[in-house]
Amino acid sequence: MLLKLYQAGQPILRQSAKSVTKQQLASKHVQDVIDFMIATLRDAPGVGLAAPQVGEALRIVIIEDKVKYHDQVHPPLFKEQGRKAVALKVLVNPEIEIIDQEKLYYFEGCLSVDGYTAVVPRSRQVRVTALDRTGKPISFVAHDWLARIVQHEVDHLDGQLYIDRMISTSFMTLKNYTLLWRKALTAKIKNTFS
Ligand code: ZN
């Protein structure tokens, strides 16, 4: 089942989501929500989705970055961003710890701020701890583009959107991004917007 993608302005996107208990996680409702989130993310398509974006105030995040999404990315930018395919990850009650203070400056978008993009400084490296969908603890270090996705999605669980962290002068329509900024590398982005 595909779920409705809530857009900026809906109050749930500004609320703190609730931790998922082991009992809730085992329930049909929460397992269904996870399956429907996966279907919705793939349909969009997007690389990350947090439960509040589909109207569920639960601390659940889905991440998946497929090779086929990489075709549209300008190759030098793709290389610079350190982007790699990411197999489906379901993160329940995720916590992140920043382990590299260096900030990277790239454009990012959000399925809940449809049609726009902006430059958002994000930490290069974070440690993630969470439960998987069966309740098993997992932990990994995320670098570069994956670190960006994780930080963006965990922000959703705290009622934050990328527009709270963006460099506001870089906010633009996706149409203008494609027209004017799609091939910009970090030097130009930082020079112009930081
Ligand atoms: Zn988002």
Short mmCIF file of N, CA and C and ligand atoms in Angstrom, two decimals:
data_model
loop_
_atom_site.label_atom_id
_atom_site.label_comp_id
_atom_site.label_asym_id
_atom_site.label_seq_id
_atom_site.Cartn_x
_atom_site.Cartn_y
_atom_site.Cartn_z
N MET A 1 0.84 -1.20 0.00
CA MET A 1 0.00 0.00 0.00
C MET A 1 0.88 1.25 0.00
N LEU A 2 0.48 2.23 -0.80
CA LEU A 2 1.23 3.49 -0.81
C LEU A 2 0.58 4.45 0.18
N LEU A 3 1.42 5.15 0.92
CA LEU A 3 0.92 6.09 1.93
C LEU A 3 1.03 7.51 1.41
N LYS A 4 0.19 8.37 1.98
CA LYS A 4 0.24 9.78 1.61
C LYS A 4 1.50 10.41 2.18
N LEU A 5 2.19 11.20 1.37
CA LEU A 5 3.38 11.91 1.85
C LEU A 5 2.95 13.28 2.39
N TYR A 6 3.12 13.44 3.69
CA TYR A 6 2.75 14.71 4.33
C TYR A 6 3.72 15.80 3.90
N GLN A 7 3.16 16.99 3.65
CA GLN A 7 3.99 18.12 3.20
C GLN A 7 4.16 19.15 4.31
N ALA A 8 5.24 19.91 4.21
CA ALA A 8 5.53 20.98 5.18
C ALA A 8 4.26 21.78 5.42
N GLY A 9 3.98 22.05 6.68
CA GLY A 9 2.74 22.71 7.06
C GLY A 9 1.85 21.78 7.87
N GLN A 10 2.01 20.46 7.65
CA GLN A 10 1.26 19.49 8.46
C GLN A 10 1.93 19.41 9.84
N PRO A 11 1.15 19.60 10.92
CA PRO A 11 1.75 19.66 12.26
C PRO A 11 2.61 18.45 12.63
N ILE A 12 2.27 17.25 12.14
CA ILE A 12 3.03 16.06 12.56
C ILE A 12 4.50 16.17 12.17
N LEU A 13 4.80 16.92 11.12
CA LEU A 13 6.20 17.07 10.69
C LEU A 13 7.02 17.92 11.66
N ARG A 14 6.32 18.60 12.58
CA ARG A 14 7.01 19.47 13.54
C ARG A 14 6.97 18.91 14.96
N GLN A 15 6.47 17.67 15.09
CA GLN A 15 6.41 17.05 16.42
C GLN A 15 7.56 16.08 16.61
N SER A 16 7.90 15.84 17.88
CA SER A 16 8.88 14.81 18.19
C SER A 16 8.17 13.46 18.11
N ALA A 17 8.76 12.53 17.37
CA ALA A 17 8.14 11.21 17.25
C ALA A 17 8.45 10.38 18.49
N LYS A 18 7.60 9.38 18.75
CA LYS A 18 7.74 8.55 19.95
C LYS A 18 8.61 7.32 19.69
N SER A 19 9.41 6.96 20.70
CA SER A 19 10.19 5.72 20.61
C SER A 19 9.24 4.54 20.45
N VAL A 20 9.72 3.53 19.75
CA VAL A 20 8.91 2.34 19.49
C VAL A 20 9.30 1.28 20.52
N THR A 21 8.33 0.76 21.27
CA THR A 21 8.64 -0.30 22.23
C THR A 21 8.79 -1.61 21.47
N LYS A 22 9.45 -2.58 22.12
CA LYS A 22 9.65 -3.89 21.47
C LYS A 22 8.30 -4.52 21.14
N GLN A 23 7.34 -4.30 22.04
CA GLN A 23 6.00 -4.86 21.84
C GLN A 23 5.33 -4.21 20.62
N GLN A 24 5.44 -2.88 20.53
CA GLN A 24 4.86 -2.18 19.36
C GLN A 24 5.53 -2.66 18.08
N LEU A 25 6.87 -2.82 18.14
CA LEU A 25 7.61 -3.19 16.95
C LEU A 25 7.15 -4.55 16.41
N ALA A 26 6.78 -5.43 17.32
CA ALA A 26 6.33 -6.77 16.91
C ALA A 26 4.88 -6.76 16.40
N SER A 27 4.18 -5.64 16.57
CA SER A 27 2.75 -5.62 16.21
C SER A 27 2.55 -5.58 14.70
N LYS A 28 1.40 -6.05 14.29
CA LYS A 28 1.08 -6.03 12.84
C LYS A 28 1.03 -4.60 12.35
N HIS A 29 0.50 -3.69 13.16
CA HIS A 29 0.38 -2.30 12.73
C HIS A 29 1.75 -1.72 12.36
N VAL A 30 2.72 -1.88 13.26
CA VAL A 30 4.04 -1.26 13.00
C VAL A 30 4.75 -1.99 11.86
N GLN A 31 4.64 -3.31 11.81
CA GLN A 31 5.26 -4.05 10.69
C GLN A 31 4.62 -3.64 9.36
N ASP A 32 3.32 -3.40 9.36
CA ASP A 32 2.64 -2.92 8.14
C ASP A 32 3.14 -1.52 7.77
N VAL A 33 3.26 -0.66 8.78
CA VAL A 33 3.75 0.71 8.51
C VAL A 33 5.11 0.62 7.83
N ILE A 34 5.99 -0.24 8.34
CA ILE A 34 7.34 -0.39 7.74
C ILE A 34 7.23 -0.85 6.29
N ASP A 35 6.41 -1.86 6.04
CA ASP A 35 6.25 -2.35 4.65
C ASP A 35 5.69 -1.26 3.74
N PHE A 36 4.72 -0.51 4.24
CA PHE A 36 4.10 0.54 3.42
C PHE A 36 5.07 1.70 3.20
N MET A 37 5.91 1.97 4.21
CA MET A 37 6.92 3.02 4.03
C MET A 37 7.92 2.62 2.94
N ILE A 38 8.31 1.35 2.92
CA ILE A 38 9.25 0.87 1.90
C ILE A 38 8.62 1.05 0.51
N ALA A 39 7.37 0.64 0.38
CA ALA A 39 6.68 0.76 -0.91
C ALA A 39 6.56 2.23 -1.32
N THR A 40 6.26 3.09 -0.36
CA THR A 40 6.07 4.52 -0.64
C THR A 40 7.38 5.17 -1.04
N LEU A 41 8.47 4.79 -0.34
CA LEU A 41 9.79 5.34 -0.67
C LEU A 41 10.20 4.95 -2.09
N ARG A 42 9.97 3.68 -2.43
CA ARG A 42 10.36 3.19 -3.76
C ARG A 42 9.51 3.82 -4.86
N ASP A 43 8.26 4.08 -4.53
CA ASP A 43 7.36 4.67 -5.52
C ASP A 43 7.71 6.14 -5.79
N ALA A 44 8.20 6.84 -4.76
CA ALA A 44 8.38 8.31 -4.87
C ALA A 44 9.22 8.73 -6.09
N PRO A 45 10.41 8.24 -6.41
CA PRO A 45 11.27 7.48 -5.51
C PRO A 45 12.11 8.44 -4.70
N GLY A 46 12.64 7.90 -3.58
CA GLY A 46 13.51 8.69 -2.73
C GLY A 46 14.51 7.78 -2.06
N VAL A 47 15.45 8.37 -1.32
CA VAL A 47 16.50 7.58 -0.67
C VAL A 47 16.28 7.45 0.84
N GLY A 48 15.31 8.19 1.36
CA GLY A 48 15.06 8.09 2.79
C GLY A 48 13.66 8.56 3.13
N LEU A 49 13.09 7.94 4.15
CA LEU A 49 11.74 8.31 4.57
C LEU A 49 11.63 8.06 6.08
N ALA A 50 11.03 9.02 6.76
CA ALA A 50 10.81 8.88 8.21
C ALA A 50 9.31 8.75 8.45
N ALA A 51 8.93 7.99 9.49
CA ALA A 51 7.52 7.69 9.72
C ALA A 51 6.63 8.94 9.83
N PRO A 52 7.10 10.05 10.44
CA PRO A 52 6.20 11.23 10.50
C PRO A 52 5.80 11.73 9.11
N GLN A 53 6.62 11.45 8.11
CA GLN A 53 6.30 11.90 6.74
C GLN A 53 5.11 11.16 6.15
N VAL A 54 4.75 10.04 6.76
CA VAL A 54 3.55 9.32 6.32
C VAL A 54 2.47 9.35 7.41
N GLY A 55 2.62 10.29 8.35
CA GLY A 55 1.57 10.50 9.34
C GLY A 55 1.65 9.63 10.57
N GLU A 56 2.80 8.98 10.80
CA GLU A 56 2.97 8.13 11.98
C GLU A 56 4.05 8.73 12.88
N ALA A 57 3.68 9.14 14.08
CA ALA A 57 4.64 9.80 14.98
C ALA A 57 5.50 8.76 15.71
N LEU A 58 6.21 7.95 14.95
CA LEU A 58 7.04 6.87 15.50
C LEU A 58 8.48 7.06 15.04
N ARG A 59 9.43 6.62 15.88
CA ARG A 59 10.85 6.80 15.53
C ARG A 59 11.30 5.64 14.63
N ILE A 60 10.90 5.74 13.37
CA ILE A 60 11.26 4.73 12.36
C ILE A 60 11.72 5.45 11.10
N VAL A 61 12.83 4.98 10.55
CA VAL A 61 13.41 5.56 9.34
C VAL A 61 13.74 4.44 8.36
N ILE A 62 13.49 4.70 7.09
CA ILE A 62 13.84 3.75 6.04
C ILE A 62 14.87 4.43 5.13
N ILE A 63 15.92 3.73 4.77
CA ILE A 63 16.92 4.28 3.84
C ILE A 63 17.21 3.24 2.76
N GLU A 64 17.28 3.70 1.54
CA GLU A 64 17.68 2.81 0.44
C GLU A 64 18.15 3.70 -0.71
N ASP A 65 19.36 3.46 -1.20
CA ASP A 65 19.87 4.25 -2.33
C ASP A 65 20.27 3.26 -3.42
N LYS A 66 19.50 3.25 -4.49
CA LYS A 66 19.72 2.25 -5.54
C LYS A 66 20.63 2.79 -6.64
N VAL A 67 21.38 1.89 -7.26
CA VAL A 67 22.28 2.26 -8.36
C VAL A 67 21.52 3.01 -9.45
N LYS A 68 20.30 2.59 -9.71
CA LYS A 68 19.55 3.22 -10.81
C LYS A 68 19.20 4.68 -10.54
N TYR A 69 19.27 5.11 -9.26
CA TYR A 69 19.02 6.52 -8.96
C TYR A 69 20.23 7.39 -9.31
N HIS A 70 21.37 6.74 -9.54
CA HIS A 70 22.62 7.50 -9.69
C HIS A 70 22.83 8.01 -11.11
N ASP A 71 22.04 7.49 -12.05
CA ASP A 71 22.20 7.89 -13.45
C ASP A 71 22.04 9.39 -13.67
N GLN A 72 21.12 9.99 -12.91
CA GLN A 72 20.82 11.42 -13.13
C GLN A 72 21.84 12.34 -12.47
N VAL A 73 22.72 11.77 -11.63
CA VAL A 73 23.67 12.64 -10.92
C VAL A 73 24.89 12.88 -11.80
N HIS A 74 25.28 14.14 -11.94
CA HIS A 74 26.46 14.52 -12.72
C HIS A 74 27.66 13.73 -12.20
N PRO A 75 28.36 12.94 -13.07
CA PRO A 75 29.40 12.02 -12.57
C PRO A 75 30.47 12.64 -11.65
N PRO A 76 31.04 13.83 -11.98
CA PRO A 76 32.05 14.38 -11.04
C PRO A 76 31.45 14.71 -9.66
N LEU A 77 30.21 15.14 -9.67
CA LEU A 77 29.53 15.45 -8.39
C LEU A 77 29.30 14.15 -7.61
N PHE A 78 28.86 13.14 -8.32
CA PHE A 78 28.61 11.83 -7.72
C PHE A 78 29.86 11.31 -7.01
N LYS A 79 31.00 11.46 -7.71
CA LYS A 79 32.27 10.99 -7.16
C LYS A 79 32.65 11.81 -5.92
N GLU A 80 32.49 13.12 -6.04
CA GLU A 80 32.86 14.01 -4.94
C GLU A 80 32.01 13.76 -3.69
N GLN A 81 30.75 13.44 -3.92
CA GLN A 81 29.82 13.23 -2.79
C GLN A 81 30.07 11.90 -2.06
N GLY A 82 30.88 11.03 -2.65
CA GLY A 82 31.14 9.73 -2.02
C GLY A 82 29.87 8.92 -1.91
N ARG A 83 29.03 9.04 -2.95
CA ARG A 83 27.74 8.35 -2.89
C ARG A 83 27.89 6.91 -3.37
N LYS A 84 27.28 6.00 -2.63
CA LYS A 84 27.31 4.58 -2.98
C LYS A 84 25.92 4.00 -2.79
N ALA A 85 25.65 2.92 -3.50
CA ALA A 85 24.36 2.25 -3.31
C ALA A 85 24.25 1.78 -1.85
N VAL A 86 23.06 1.91 -1.30
CA VAL A 86 22.82 1.46 0.08
C VAL A 86 21.66 0.49 0.03
N ALA A 87 21.89 -0.73 0.51
CA ALA A 87 20.81 -1.71 0.58
C ALA A 87 19.81 -1.24 1.63
N LEU A 88 18.58 -1.67 1.47
CA LEU A 88 17.50 -1.23 2.36
C LEU A 88 17.88 -1.36 3.84
N LYS A 89 17.71 -0.25 4.56
CA LYS A 89 17.94 -0.26 6.02
C LYS A 89 16.66 0.22 6.68
N VAL A 90 16.21 -0.52 7.67
CA VAL A 90 15.10 -0.07 8.51
C VAL A 90 15.71 0.25 9.87
N LEU A 91 15.61 1.50 10.29
CA LEU A 91 16.20 1.93 11.56
C LEU A 91 15.09 2.32 12.52
N VAL A 92 15.02 1.60 13.61
CA VAL A 92 14.00 1.87 14.63
C VAL A 92 14.71 2.51 15.83
N ASN A 93 14.16 3.58 16.35
CA ASN A 93 14.75 4.35 17.45
C ASN A 93 16.22 4.71 17.17
N PRO A 94 16.53 5.23 16.01
CA PRO A 94 17.94 5.51 15.70
C PRO A 94 18.50 6.67 16.52
N GLU A 95 19.77 6.52 16.89
CA GLU A 95 20.50 7.60 17.57
C GLU A 95 21.74 7.85 16.74
N ILE A 96 22.13 9.13 16.62
CA ILE A 96 23.38 9.39 15.90
C ILE A 96 24.35 10.17 16.76
N GLU A 97 25.61 9.85 16.56
CA GLU A 97 26.68 10.55 17.25
C GLU A 97 27.61 11.07 16.15
N ILE A 98 27.87 12.36 16.18
CA ILE A 98 28.75 12.95 15.15
C ILE A 98 30.18 12.61 15.50
N ILE A 99 30.89 11.96 14.56
CA ILE A 99 32.28 11.59 14.87
C ILE A 99 33.28 12.33 13.99
N ASP A 100 32.78 13.17 13.09
CA ASP A 100 33.69 14.03 12.30
C ASP A 100 32.98 15.38 12.19
N GLN A 101 33.59 16.40 12.76
CA GLN A 101 32.94 17.72 12.82
C GLN A 101 32.92 18.43 11.47
N GLU A 102 33.75 17.95 10.53
CA GLU A 102 33.81 18.63 9.23
C GLU A 102 32.42 18.63 8.58
N LYS A 103 32.07 19.80 8.03
CA LYS A 103 30.76 19.90 7.37
C LYS A 103 30.94 19.85 5.85
N LEU A 104 30.04 19.13 5.20
CA LEU A 104 30.02 19.08 3.74
C LEU A 104 28.83 19.89 3.25
N TYR A 105 29.02 20.58 2.14
CA TYR A 105 27.99 21.47 1.61
C TYR A 105 27.46 20.92 0.29
N TYR A 106 26.24 20.39 0.33
CA TYR A 106 25.60 19.91 -0.90
C TYR A 106 24.11 20.24 -0.86
N PHE A 107 23.53 20.25 -2.04
CA PHE A 107 22.08 20.41 -2.14
C PHE A 107 21.41 19.12 -1.66
N GLU A 108 20.29 19.28 -0.96
CA GLU A 108 19.46 18.12 -0.66
C GLU A 108 17.99 18.53 -0.76
N GLY A 109 17.16 17.53 -0.91
CA GLY A 109 15.72 17.77 -1.01
C GLY A 109 14.99 16.88 -0.03
N CYS A 110 13.67 16.96 -0.05
CA CYS A 110 12.87 16.21 0.90
C CYS A 110 11.52 15.92 0.27
N LEU A 111 11.03 14.71 0.47
CA LEU A 111 9.73 14.33 -0.08
C LEU A 111 8.59 15.12 0.57
N SER A 112 8.88 15.78 1.70
CA SER A 112 7.86 16.59 2.38
C SER A 112 8.01 18.08 2.08
N VAL A 113 8.98 18.43 1.25
CA VAL A 113 9.13 19.82 0.78
C VAL A 113 9.25 19.69 -0.74
N ASP A 114 8.17 19.22 -1.30
CA ASP A 114 8.17 18.78 -2.70
C ASP A 114 8.47 19.94 -3.66
N GLY A 115 9.42 19.70 -4.57
CA GLY A 115 9.67 20.69 -5.63
C GLY A 115 10.77 21.68 -5.34
N TYR A 116 11.43 21.54 -4.20
CA TYR A 116 12.47 22.50 -3.82
C TYR A 116 13.75 21.79 -3.38
N THR A 117 14.82 22.54 -3.30
CA THR A 117 16.09 22.02 -2.82
C THR A 117 16.90 23.18 -2.24
N ALA A 118 17.91 22.85 -1.44
CA ALA A 118 18.77 23.89 -0.88
C ALA A 118 20.07 23.25 -0.41
N VAL A 119 21.08 24.08 -0.23
CA VAL A 119 22.36 23.61 0.32
C VAL A 119 22.21 23.48 1.83
N VAL A 120 22.60 22.31 2.33
CA VAL A 120 22.53 22.06 3.77
C VAL A 120 23.89 21.55 4.24
N PRO A 121 24.52 22.26 5.18
CA PRO A 121 25.76 21.73 5.75
C PRO A 121 25.45 20.51 6.62
N ARG A 122 26.17 19.43 6.41
CA ARG A 122 25.96 18.21 7.21
C ARG A 122 27.32 17.64 7.59
N SER A 123 27.38 17.00 8.76
CA SER A 123 28.62 16.37 9.20
C SER A 123 28.99 15.22 8.29
N ARG A 124 30.31 15.05 8.11
CA ARG A 124 30.79 14.04 7.16
C ARG A 124 30.60 12.61 7.66
N GLN A 125 30.65 12.43 8.97
CA GLN A 125 30.67 11.07 9.48
C GLN A 125 29.88 10.97 10.80
N VAL A 126 29.01 10.01 10.87
CA VAL A 126 28.24 9.80 12.10
C VAL A 126 28.18 8.31 12.44
N ARG A 127 28.09 8.03 13.75
CA ARG A 127 27.86 6.65 14.18
C ARG A 127 26.37 6.50 14.45
N VAL A 128 25.80 5.44 13.93
CA VAL A 128 24.36 5.21 14.06
C VAL A 128 24.13 3.97 14.91
N THR A 129 23.26 4.08 15.91
CA THR A 129 22.82 2.88 16.63
C THR A 129 21.30 2.86 16.55
N ALA A 130 20.74 1.69 16.38
CA ALA A 130 19.29 1.56 16.20
C ALA A 130 18.91 0.11 16.43
N LEU A 131 17.63 -0.16 16.26
CA LEU A 131 17.15 -1.55 16.20
C LEU A 131 16.74 -1.81 14.76
N ASP A 132 16.87 -3.04 14.30
CA ASP A 132 16.31 -3.37 12.99
C ASP A 132 14.82 -3.71 13.17
N ARG A 133 14.15 -4.12 12.12
CA ARG A 133 12.70 -4.31 12.24
C ARG A 133 12.32 -5.52 13.08
N THR A 134 13.31 -6.38 13.39
CA THR A 134 13.02 -7.53 14.26
C THR A 134 13.36 -7.21 15.72
N GLY A 135 13.90 -6.01 15.95
CA GLY A 135 14.25 -5.63 17.32
C GLY A 135 15.70 -5.88 17.68
N LYS A 136 16.47 -6.34 16.71
CA LYS A 136 17.89 -6.62 16.96
C LYS A 136 18.70 -5.32 16.91
N PRO A 137 19.58 -5.09 17.91
CA PRO A 137 20.40 -3.86 17.88
C PRO A 137 21.38 -3.88 16.71
N ILE A 138 21.52 -2.74 16.05
CA ILE A 138 22.49 -2.61 14.97
C ILE A 138 23.27 -1.31 15.19
N SER A 139 24.48 -1.28 14.63
CA SER A 139 25.33 -0.11 14.77
C SER A 139 26.23 -0.04 13.55
N PHE A 140 26.42 1.13 12.99
CA PHE A 140 27.34 1.28 11.86
C PHE A 140 27.80 2.73 11.77
N VAL A 141 28.90 2.91 11.05
CA VAL A 141 29.40 4.27 10.81
C VAL A 141 28.98 4.66 9.40
N ALA A 142 28.35 5.83 9.27
CA ALA A 142 27.91 6.32 7.97
C ALA A 142 28.82 7.48 7.54
N HIS A 143 29.30 7.42 6.31
CA HIS A 143 30.17 8.47 5.76
C HIS A 143 29.43 9.21 4.66
N ASP A 144 29.90 10.41 4.40
CA ASP A 144 29.54 11.16 3.19
C ASP A 144 28.04 11.18 2.93
N TRP A 145 27.63 10.68 1.74
CA TRP A 145 26.23 10.84 1.34
C TRP A 145 25.28 10.09 2.29
N LEU A 146 25.70 8.90 2.70
CA LEU A 146 24.86 8.13 3.63
C LEU A 146 24.73 8.87 4.96
N ALA A 147 25.83 9.49 5.40
CA ALA A 147 25.78 10.27 6.65
C ALA A 147 24.76 11.40 6.52
N ARG A 148 24.72 12.02 5.34
CA ARG A 148 23.75 13.09 5.08
C ARG A 148 22.32 12.56 5.17
N ILE A 149 22.07 11.44 4.52
CA ILE A 149 20.71 10.88 4.53
C ILE A 149 20.29 10.58 5.98
N VAL A 150 21.18 9.95 6.72
CA VAL A 150 20.83 9.58 8.10
C VAL A 150 20.53 10.82 8.93
N GLN A 151 21.35 11.86 8.81
CA GLN A 151 21.12 13.08 9.59
C GLN A 151 19.79 13.73 9.21
N HIS A 152 19.50 13.74 7.91
CA HIS A 152 18.24 14.32 7.43
C HIS A 152 17.04 13.55 8.01
N GLU A 153 17.12 12.22 7.97
CA GLU A 153 15.97 11.41 8.42
C GLU A 153 15.79 11.47 9.93
N VAL A 154 16.89 11.44 10.67
CA VAL A 154 16.76 11.50 12.14
C VAL A 154 16.22 12.87 12.56
N ASP A 155 16.57 13.92 11.83
CA ASP A 155 15.98 15.24 12.10
C ASP A 155 14.45 15.17 12.03
N HIS A 156 13.92 14.42 11.06
CA HIS A 156 12.45 14.31 10.94
C HIS A 156 11.83 13.78 12.24
N LEU A 157 12.56 12.89 12.93
CA LEU A 157 12.01 12.29 14.15
C LEU A 157 11.95 13.30 15.29
N ASP A 158 12.71 14.39 15.14
CA ASP A 158 12.71 15.46 16.14
C ASP A 158 11.94 16.68 15.66
N GLY A 159 11.13 16.50 14.62
CA GLY A 159 10.31 17.61 14.13
C GLY A 159 11.08 18.66 13.35
N GLN A 160 12.25 18.27 12.83
CA GLN A 160 13.06 19.23 12.08
C GLN A 160 13.07 18.90 10.60
N LEU A 161 13.08 19.94 9.78
CA LEU A 161 13.17 19.78 8.33
C LEU A 161 14.48 20.41 7.85
N TYR A 162 14.92 20.03 6.65
CA TYR A 162 16.21 20.57 6.18
C TYR A 162 16.17 22.09 6.07
N ILE A 163 14.98 22.64 5.87
CA ILE A 163 14.87 24.10 5.72
C ILE A 163 15.28 24.83 7.01
N ASP A 164 15.31 24.10 8.16
CA ASP A 164 15.77 24.71 9.41
C ASP A 164 17.29 24.82 9.45
N ARG A 165 17.96 24.02 8.62
CA ARG A 165 19.43 23.98 8.65
C ARG A 165 20.06 24.49 7.37
N MET A 166 19.23 24.77 6.37
CA MET A 166 19.78 25.14 5.06
C MET A 166 20.42 26.53 5.09
N ILE A 167 21.23 26.77 4.07
CA ILE A 167 21.70 28.14 3.82
C ILE A 167 20.58 28.79 3.01
N SER A 168 19.88 29.71 3.63
CA SER A 168 18.59 30.14 3.08
C SER A 168 18.70 30.76 1.69
N THR A 169 19.84 31.40 1.40
CA THR A 169 19.98 32.02 0.07
C THR A 169 20.11 30.98 -1.04
N SER A 170 20.33 29.70 -0.67
CA SER A 170 20.47 28.66 -1.69
C SER A 170 19.15 27.97 -2.01
N PHE A 171 18.09 28.31 -1.28
CA PHE A 171 16.78 27.65 -1.48
C PHE A 171 16.26 27.97 -2.88
N MET A 172 15.88 26.92 -3.63
CA MET A 172 15.44 27.14 -5.01
C MET A 172 14.50 26.02 -5.45
N THR A 173 13.82 26.27 -6.57
CA THR A 173 12.97 25.23 -7.13
C THR A 173 13.86 24.14 -7.74
N LEU A 174 13.35 22.93 -7.79
CA LEU A 174 14.11 21.84 -8.41
C LEU A 174 14.34 22.13 -9.88
N LYS A 175 13.38 22.82 -10.50
CA LYS A 175 13.51 23.18 -11.90
C LYS A 175 14.73 24.08 -12.11
N ASN A 176 14.89 25.07 -11.28
CA ASN A 176 16.06 25.94 -11.42
C ASN A 176 17.34 25.25 -11.02
N TYR A 177 17.25 24.35 -10.04
CA TYR A 177 18.43 23.55 -9.68
C TYR A 177 18.92 22.78 -10.90
N THR A 178 17.99 22.11 -11.58
CA THR A 178 18.34 21.31 -12.75
C THR A 178 18.94 22.19 -13.85
N LEU A 179 18.35 23.36 -14.00
CA LEU A 179 18.78 24.28 -15.04
C LEU A 179 20.15 24.91 -14.74
N LEU A 180 20.38 25.26 -13.47
CA LEU A 180 21.52 26.12 -13.14
C LEU A 180 22.59 25.50 -12.24
N TRP A 181 22.22 24.53 -11.41
CA TRP A 181 23.14 24.08 -10.35
C TRP A 181 23.46 22.59 -10.35
N ARG A 182 22.85 21.85 -11.24
CA ARG A 182 22.97 20.39 -11.22
C ARG A 182 24.42 19.91 -11.30
N LYS A 183 25.25 20.67 -12.02
CA LYS A 183 26.64 20.23 -12.22
C LYS A 183 27.62 20.91 -11.27
N ALA A 184 27.11 21.70 -10.34
CA ALA A 184 28.02 22.44 -9.45
C ALA A 184 28.70 21.51 -8.46
N LEU A 185 30.01 21.68 -8.30
CA LEU A 185 30.75 20.91 -7.33
C LEU A 185 30.89 21.74 -6.04
N THR A 186 31.46 21.10 -5.02
CA THR A 186 31.48 21.71 -3.69
C THR A 186 32.18 23.08 -3.67
N ALA A 187 33.25 23.24 -4.47
CA ALA A 187 33.99 24.52 -4.44
C ALA A 187 33.07 25.67 -4.84
N LYS A 188 32.31 25.46 -5.90
CA LYS A 188 31.39 26.50 -6.36
C LYS A 188 30.23 26.71 -5.37
N ILE A 189 29.73 25.61 -4.85
CA ILE A 189 28.61 25.70 -3.89
C ILE A 189 29.05 26.49 -2.65
N LYS A 190 30.23 26.12 -2.12
CA LYS A 190 30.72 26.80 -0.91
C LYS A 190 31.04 28.26 -1.17
N ASN A 191 31.65 28.51 -2.33
CA ASN A 191 32.00 29.86 -2.72
C ASN A 191 30.79 30.77 -2.80
N THR A 192 29.70 30.20 -3.32
CA THR A 192 28.50 31.00 -3.56
C THR A 192 27.65 31.13 -2.31
N PHE A 193 27.55 30.07 -1.55
CA PHE A 193 26.51 30.04 -0.52
C PHE A 193 26.99 29.99 0.93
N SER A 194 28.27 29.72 1.18
CA SER A 194 28.61 29.57 2.61
C SER A 194 29.18 30.86 3.19
ZN ZN B 1 12.88 14.67 4.37
#
